[in-house]
mmCIF file of C-alpha atoms in Angstrom:
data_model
loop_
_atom_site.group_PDB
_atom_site.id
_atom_site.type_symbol
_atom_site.label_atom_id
_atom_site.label_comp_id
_atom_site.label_asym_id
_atom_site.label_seq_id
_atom_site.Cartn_x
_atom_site.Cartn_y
_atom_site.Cartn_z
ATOM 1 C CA UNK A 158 0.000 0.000 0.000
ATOM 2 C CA UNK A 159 2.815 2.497 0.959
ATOM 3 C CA UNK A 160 4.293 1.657 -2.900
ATOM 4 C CA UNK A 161 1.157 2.351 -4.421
ATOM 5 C CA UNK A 162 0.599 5.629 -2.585
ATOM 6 C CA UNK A 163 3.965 6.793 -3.268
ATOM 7 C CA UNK A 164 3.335 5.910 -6.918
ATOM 8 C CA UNK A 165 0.092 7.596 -6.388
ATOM 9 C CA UNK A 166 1.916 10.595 -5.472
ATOM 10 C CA UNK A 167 4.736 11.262 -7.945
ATOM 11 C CA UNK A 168 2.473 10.130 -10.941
ATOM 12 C CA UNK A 169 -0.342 12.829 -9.166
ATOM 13 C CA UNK A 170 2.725 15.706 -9.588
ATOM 14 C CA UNK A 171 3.965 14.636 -13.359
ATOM 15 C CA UNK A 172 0.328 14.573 -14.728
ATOM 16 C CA UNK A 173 -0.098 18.128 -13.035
ATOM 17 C CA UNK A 174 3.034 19.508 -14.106
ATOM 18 C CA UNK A 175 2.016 17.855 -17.871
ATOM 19 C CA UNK A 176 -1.470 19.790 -17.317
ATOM 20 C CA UNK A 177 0.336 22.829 -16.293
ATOM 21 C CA UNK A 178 2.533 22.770 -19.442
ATOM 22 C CA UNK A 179 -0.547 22.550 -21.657
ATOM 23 C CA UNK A 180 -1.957 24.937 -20.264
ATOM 24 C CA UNK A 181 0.247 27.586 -20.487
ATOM 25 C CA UNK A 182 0.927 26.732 -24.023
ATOM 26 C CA UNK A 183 -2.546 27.595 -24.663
ATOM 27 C CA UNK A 184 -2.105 30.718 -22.796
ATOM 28 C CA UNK A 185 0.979 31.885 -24.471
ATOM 29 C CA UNK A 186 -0.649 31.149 -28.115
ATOM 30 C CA UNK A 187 -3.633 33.058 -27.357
ATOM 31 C CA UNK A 188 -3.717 37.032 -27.899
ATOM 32 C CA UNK A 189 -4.978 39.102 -24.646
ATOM 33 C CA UNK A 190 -8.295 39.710 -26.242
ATOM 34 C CA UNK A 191 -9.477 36.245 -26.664
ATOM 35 C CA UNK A 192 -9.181 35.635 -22.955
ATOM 36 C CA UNK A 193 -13.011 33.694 -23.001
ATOM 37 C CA UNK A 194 -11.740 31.632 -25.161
ATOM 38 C CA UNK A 195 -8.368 30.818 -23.906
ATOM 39 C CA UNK A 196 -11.302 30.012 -20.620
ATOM 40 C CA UNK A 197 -13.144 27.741 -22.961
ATOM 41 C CA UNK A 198 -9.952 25.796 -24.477
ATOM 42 C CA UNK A 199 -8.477 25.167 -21.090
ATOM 43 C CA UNK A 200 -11.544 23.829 -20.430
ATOM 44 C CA UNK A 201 -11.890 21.689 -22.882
ATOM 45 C CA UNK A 202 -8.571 20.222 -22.918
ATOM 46 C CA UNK A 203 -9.020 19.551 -18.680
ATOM 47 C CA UNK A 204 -12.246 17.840 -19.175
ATOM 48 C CA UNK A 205 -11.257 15.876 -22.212
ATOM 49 C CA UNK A 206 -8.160 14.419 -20.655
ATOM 50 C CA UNK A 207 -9.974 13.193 -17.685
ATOM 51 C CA UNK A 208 -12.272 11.703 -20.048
ATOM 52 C CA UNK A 209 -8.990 10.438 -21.102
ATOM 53 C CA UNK A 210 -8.019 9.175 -17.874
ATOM 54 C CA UNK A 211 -11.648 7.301 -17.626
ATOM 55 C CA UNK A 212 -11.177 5.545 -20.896
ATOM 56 C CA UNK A 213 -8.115 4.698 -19.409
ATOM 57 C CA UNK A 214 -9.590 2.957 -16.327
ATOM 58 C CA UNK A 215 -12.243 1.274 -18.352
ATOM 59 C CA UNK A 216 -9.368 -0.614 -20.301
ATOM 60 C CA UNK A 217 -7.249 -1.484 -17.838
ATOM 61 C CA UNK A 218 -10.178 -2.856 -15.404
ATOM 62 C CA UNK A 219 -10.714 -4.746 -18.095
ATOM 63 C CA UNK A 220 -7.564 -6.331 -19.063
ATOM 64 C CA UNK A 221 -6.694 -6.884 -15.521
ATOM 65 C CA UNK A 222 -9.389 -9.526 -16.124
ATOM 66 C CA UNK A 223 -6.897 -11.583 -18.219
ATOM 67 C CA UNK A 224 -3.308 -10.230 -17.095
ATOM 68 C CA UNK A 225 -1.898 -7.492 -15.111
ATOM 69 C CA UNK A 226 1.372 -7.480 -17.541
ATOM 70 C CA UNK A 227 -1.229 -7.255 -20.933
ATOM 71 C CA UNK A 228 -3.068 -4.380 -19.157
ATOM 72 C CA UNK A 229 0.262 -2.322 -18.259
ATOM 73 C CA UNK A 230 1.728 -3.326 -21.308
ATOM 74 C CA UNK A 231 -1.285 -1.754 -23.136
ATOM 75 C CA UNK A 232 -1.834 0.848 -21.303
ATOM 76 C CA UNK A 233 1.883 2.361 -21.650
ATOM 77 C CA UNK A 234 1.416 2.069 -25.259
ATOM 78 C CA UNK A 235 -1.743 4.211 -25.435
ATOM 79 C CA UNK A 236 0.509 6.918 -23.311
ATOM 80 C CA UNK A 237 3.419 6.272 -25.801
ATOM 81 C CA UNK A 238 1.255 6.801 -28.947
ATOM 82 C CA UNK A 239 1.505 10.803 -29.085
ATOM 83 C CA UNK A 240 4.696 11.196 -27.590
ATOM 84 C CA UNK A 241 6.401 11.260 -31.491
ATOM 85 C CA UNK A 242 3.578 13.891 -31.868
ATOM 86 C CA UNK A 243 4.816 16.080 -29.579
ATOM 87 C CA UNK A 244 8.137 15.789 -30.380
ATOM 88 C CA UNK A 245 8.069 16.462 -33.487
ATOM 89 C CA UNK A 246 5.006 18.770 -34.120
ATOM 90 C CA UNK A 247 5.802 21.388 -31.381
ATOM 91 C CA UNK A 248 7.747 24.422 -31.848
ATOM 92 C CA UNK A 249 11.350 24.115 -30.123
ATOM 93 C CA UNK A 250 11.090 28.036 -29.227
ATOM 94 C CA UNK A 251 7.865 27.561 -27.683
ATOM 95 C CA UNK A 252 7.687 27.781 -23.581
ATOM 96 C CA UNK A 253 11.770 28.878 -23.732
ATOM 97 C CA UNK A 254 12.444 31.725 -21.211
ATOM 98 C CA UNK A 255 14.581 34.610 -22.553
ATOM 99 C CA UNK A 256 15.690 35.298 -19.225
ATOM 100 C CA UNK A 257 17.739 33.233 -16.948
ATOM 101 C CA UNK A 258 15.318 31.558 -14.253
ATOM 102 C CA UNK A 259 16.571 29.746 -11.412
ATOM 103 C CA UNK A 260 14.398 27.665 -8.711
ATOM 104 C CA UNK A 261 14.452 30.834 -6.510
ATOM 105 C CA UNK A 262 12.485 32.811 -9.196
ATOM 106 C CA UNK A 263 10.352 30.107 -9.382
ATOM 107 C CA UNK A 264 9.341 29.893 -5.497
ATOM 108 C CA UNK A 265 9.966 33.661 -5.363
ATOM 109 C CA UNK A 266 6.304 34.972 -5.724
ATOM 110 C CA UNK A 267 3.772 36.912 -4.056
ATOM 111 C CA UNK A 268 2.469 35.032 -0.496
ATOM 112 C CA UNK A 269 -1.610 35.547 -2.103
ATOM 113 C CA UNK A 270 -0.239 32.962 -4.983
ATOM 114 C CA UNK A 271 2.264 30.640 -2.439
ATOM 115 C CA UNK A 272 -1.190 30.541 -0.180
ATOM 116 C CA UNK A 273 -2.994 29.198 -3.054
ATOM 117 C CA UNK A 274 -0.448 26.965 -4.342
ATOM 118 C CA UNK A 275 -0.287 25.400 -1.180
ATOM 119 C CA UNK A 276 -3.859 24.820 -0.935
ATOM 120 C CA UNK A 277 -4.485 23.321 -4.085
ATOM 121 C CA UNK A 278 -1.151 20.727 -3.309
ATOM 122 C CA UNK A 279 -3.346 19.492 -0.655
ATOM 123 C CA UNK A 280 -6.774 19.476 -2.076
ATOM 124 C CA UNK A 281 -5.745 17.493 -5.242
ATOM 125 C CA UNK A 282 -3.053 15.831 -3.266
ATOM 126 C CA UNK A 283 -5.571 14.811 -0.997
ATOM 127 C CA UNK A 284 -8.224 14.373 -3.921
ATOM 128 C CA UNK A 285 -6.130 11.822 -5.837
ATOM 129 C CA UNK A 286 -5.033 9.941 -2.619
ATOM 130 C CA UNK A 287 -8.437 9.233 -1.996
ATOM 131 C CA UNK A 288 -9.675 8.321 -5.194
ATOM 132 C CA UNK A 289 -7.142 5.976 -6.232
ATOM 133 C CA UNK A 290 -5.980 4.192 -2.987
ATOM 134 C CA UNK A 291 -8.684 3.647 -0.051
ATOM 135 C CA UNK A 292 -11.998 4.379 -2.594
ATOM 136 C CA UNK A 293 -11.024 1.196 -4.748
ATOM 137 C CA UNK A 294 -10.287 -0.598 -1.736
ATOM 138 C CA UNK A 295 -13.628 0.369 0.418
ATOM 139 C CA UNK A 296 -15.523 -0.921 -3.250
ATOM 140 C CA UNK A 297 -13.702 -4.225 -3.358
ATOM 141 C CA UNK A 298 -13.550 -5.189 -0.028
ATOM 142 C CA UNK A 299 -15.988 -7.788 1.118
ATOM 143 C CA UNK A 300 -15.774 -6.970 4.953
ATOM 144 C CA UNK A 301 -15.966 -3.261 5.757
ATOM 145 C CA UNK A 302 -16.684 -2.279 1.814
ATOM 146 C CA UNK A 303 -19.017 -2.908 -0.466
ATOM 147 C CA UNK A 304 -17.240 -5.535 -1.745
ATOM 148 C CA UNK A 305 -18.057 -5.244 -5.819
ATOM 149 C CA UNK A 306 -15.691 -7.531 -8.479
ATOM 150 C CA UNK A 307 -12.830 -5.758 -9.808
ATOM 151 C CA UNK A 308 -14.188 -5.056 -13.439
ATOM 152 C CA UNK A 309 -17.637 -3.528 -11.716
ATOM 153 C CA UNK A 310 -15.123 -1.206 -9.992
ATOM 154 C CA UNK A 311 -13.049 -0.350 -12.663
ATOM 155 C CA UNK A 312 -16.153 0.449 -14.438
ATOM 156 C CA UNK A 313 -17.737 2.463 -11.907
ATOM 157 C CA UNK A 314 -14.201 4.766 -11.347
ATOM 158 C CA UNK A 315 -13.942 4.878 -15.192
ATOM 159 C CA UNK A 316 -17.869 6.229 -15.812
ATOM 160 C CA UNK A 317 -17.161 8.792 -12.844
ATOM 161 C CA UNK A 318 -14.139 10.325 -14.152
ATOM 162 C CA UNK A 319 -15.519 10.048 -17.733
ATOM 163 C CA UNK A 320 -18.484 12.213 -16.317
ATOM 164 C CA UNK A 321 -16.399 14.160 -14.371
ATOM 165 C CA UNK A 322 -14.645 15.569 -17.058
ATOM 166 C CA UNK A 323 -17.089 15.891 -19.471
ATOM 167 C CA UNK A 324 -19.241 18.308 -16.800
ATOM 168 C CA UNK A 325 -15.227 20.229 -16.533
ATOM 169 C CA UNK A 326 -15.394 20.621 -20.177
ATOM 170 C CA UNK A 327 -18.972 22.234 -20.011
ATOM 171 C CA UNK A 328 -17.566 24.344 -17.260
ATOM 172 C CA UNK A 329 -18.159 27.573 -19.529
ATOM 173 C CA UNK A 330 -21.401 27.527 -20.524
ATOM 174 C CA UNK A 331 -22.682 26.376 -17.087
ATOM 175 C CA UNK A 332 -20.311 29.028 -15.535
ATOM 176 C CA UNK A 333 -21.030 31.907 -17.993
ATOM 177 C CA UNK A 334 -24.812 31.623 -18.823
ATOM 178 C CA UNK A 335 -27.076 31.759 -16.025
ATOM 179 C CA UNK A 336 -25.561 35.669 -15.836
ATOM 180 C CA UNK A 337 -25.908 36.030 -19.455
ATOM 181 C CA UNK A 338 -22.152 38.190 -18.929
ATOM 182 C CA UNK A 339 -18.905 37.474 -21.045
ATOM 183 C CA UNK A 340 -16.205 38.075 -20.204
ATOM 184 C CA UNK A 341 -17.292 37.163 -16.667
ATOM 185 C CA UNK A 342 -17.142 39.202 -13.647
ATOM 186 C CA UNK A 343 -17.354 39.613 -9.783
ATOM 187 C CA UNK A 344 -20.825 38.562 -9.697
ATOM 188 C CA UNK A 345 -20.218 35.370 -11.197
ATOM 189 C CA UNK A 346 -17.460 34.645 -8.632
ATOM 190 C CA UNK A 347 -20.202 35.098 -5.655
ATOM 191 C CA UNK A 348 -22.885 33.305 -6.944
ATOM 192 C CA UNK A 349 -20.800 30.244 -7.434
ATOM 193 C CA UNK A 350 -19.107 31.049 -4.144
ATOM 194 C CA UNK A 351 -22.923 30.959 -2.854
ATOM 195 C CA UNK A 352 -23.824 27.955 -4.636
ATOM 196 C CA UNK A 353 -21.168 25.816 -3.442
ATOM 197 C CA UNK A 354 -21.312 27.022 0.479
ATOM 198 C CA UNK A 355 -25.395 26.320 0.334
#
C-alpha cells in the first residue's frame, strides 16, 4: 500500500506539471483579447483528458481480467502513442524563457499565490489519494466495503471520471450563462461562491 501511494503521489505531480505545461501553451498562443476563449480551451482540454483518464480505467479494469502485464503493457502504449507527436510537431522556441530563471524565481512569488499553491497541493493531493488508494479498496472489499468484483469497480471509477470531465469541459457555458455576462465578472465569482457554500 505504501508503494502504491507513493506511486500515487509522484504520478499525481507529473500529470499536473504535464497539465500545467498545456496549459500555459494555450495561454501563451492566445492574444490578450481572446481571454473567453483561452477560458473555454483550457476547459476543454481539462475535461477531455480526464475523459482520457476514464477511458483509461475502463481498459485497464478490463484487461486486468486476463493479465496485469497485458493491461500495463497496453496501457503504456496508449501513453506512448503521441509522444512522437509532440516531439516532433511542437515548436522548439515555444515555452523557452529569454531570461535566466533559477528555482528561486520560481518559489519567489507573491504570499496571495504561495497561499494558493499550497492549498491546491493538498486538495488534489488529498483528492487523488483518496480516489485511487482507499476508494477502490472500500468498493472491493468484502468486509468493511461494499465488496463489488474488480471489473464492476473499474467500471464504476472509469464512468465517474468520464463524467467528471465531461461536466469540466462544459464548465463555460454552465459558468457563464445563467448571468448572461462574457467576459465574466465579480458577480459570477459570488454566486458560485454561494452555490457551493449552500
Amino acid at each position: 500500500i505504501v508503494y502504491v501511494t507513493l506511486a500515487q503521489m509522484l504520478c499525481g505531480i507529473a500529470k499536473d506539471l504535464t497539465k500545467l505545461g498545456g496549459k500555459t501553451v494555450s495561454k501563451l498562443v492566445t492574444p490578450d483579447d481572446k481571454q473567453i476563449r483561452l477560458f473555454r480551451i483550457v476547459a476543454l482540454l481539462t475535461g477531455w483528458k480526464n475523459s482520457f483518464k476514464g477511458v483509461g480505467y475502463f481498459i485497464g479494469a478490463a484487461l486486468l481480467t486476463s493479465s496485469y502485464e497485458l493491461a500495463v503493457g497496453i496501457l503504456c502504449v496508449l501513453v506512448a502513442i503521441p509522444i512522437p507527436f509532440v516531439a516532433l510537431g511542437l515548436a522548439r522556441e515555444l515555452g523557452r524563457s529569454t531570461k535566466r530563471v533559477t528555482l528561486k524565481n520560481v518559489f519567489d512569488v507573491n504570499r496571495n499565490v504561495a497561499l494558493l499553491s499550497l492549498a491546491r497541493c493538498f486538495l488534489f493531493g488529498s483528492r487523488d489519494l483518496w480516489f485511487e488508494v482507499p476508494l477502490p479498496f472500500f468498493l472491493r472489499d468484502g468486509v468493511i466495503g461494499l465488496g463489488w468484483a474488480r471489473p464492476a469497480v473499474g467500471a464504476f471509477l472509469a464512468g465517474f471520471i468520464i463524467l467528471y470531465g465531461q461536466i469540466q469541459s462544459w464548465c463555460p457555458q454552465l459558468i457563464l450563462t445563467p448571468l448572461r455576462q462574457s467576459p465574466p465578472n465579480i458577480l459570477h465569482s459570488i454566486l458560485w461562491i454561494l452555490a457551493l457554500a449552500a
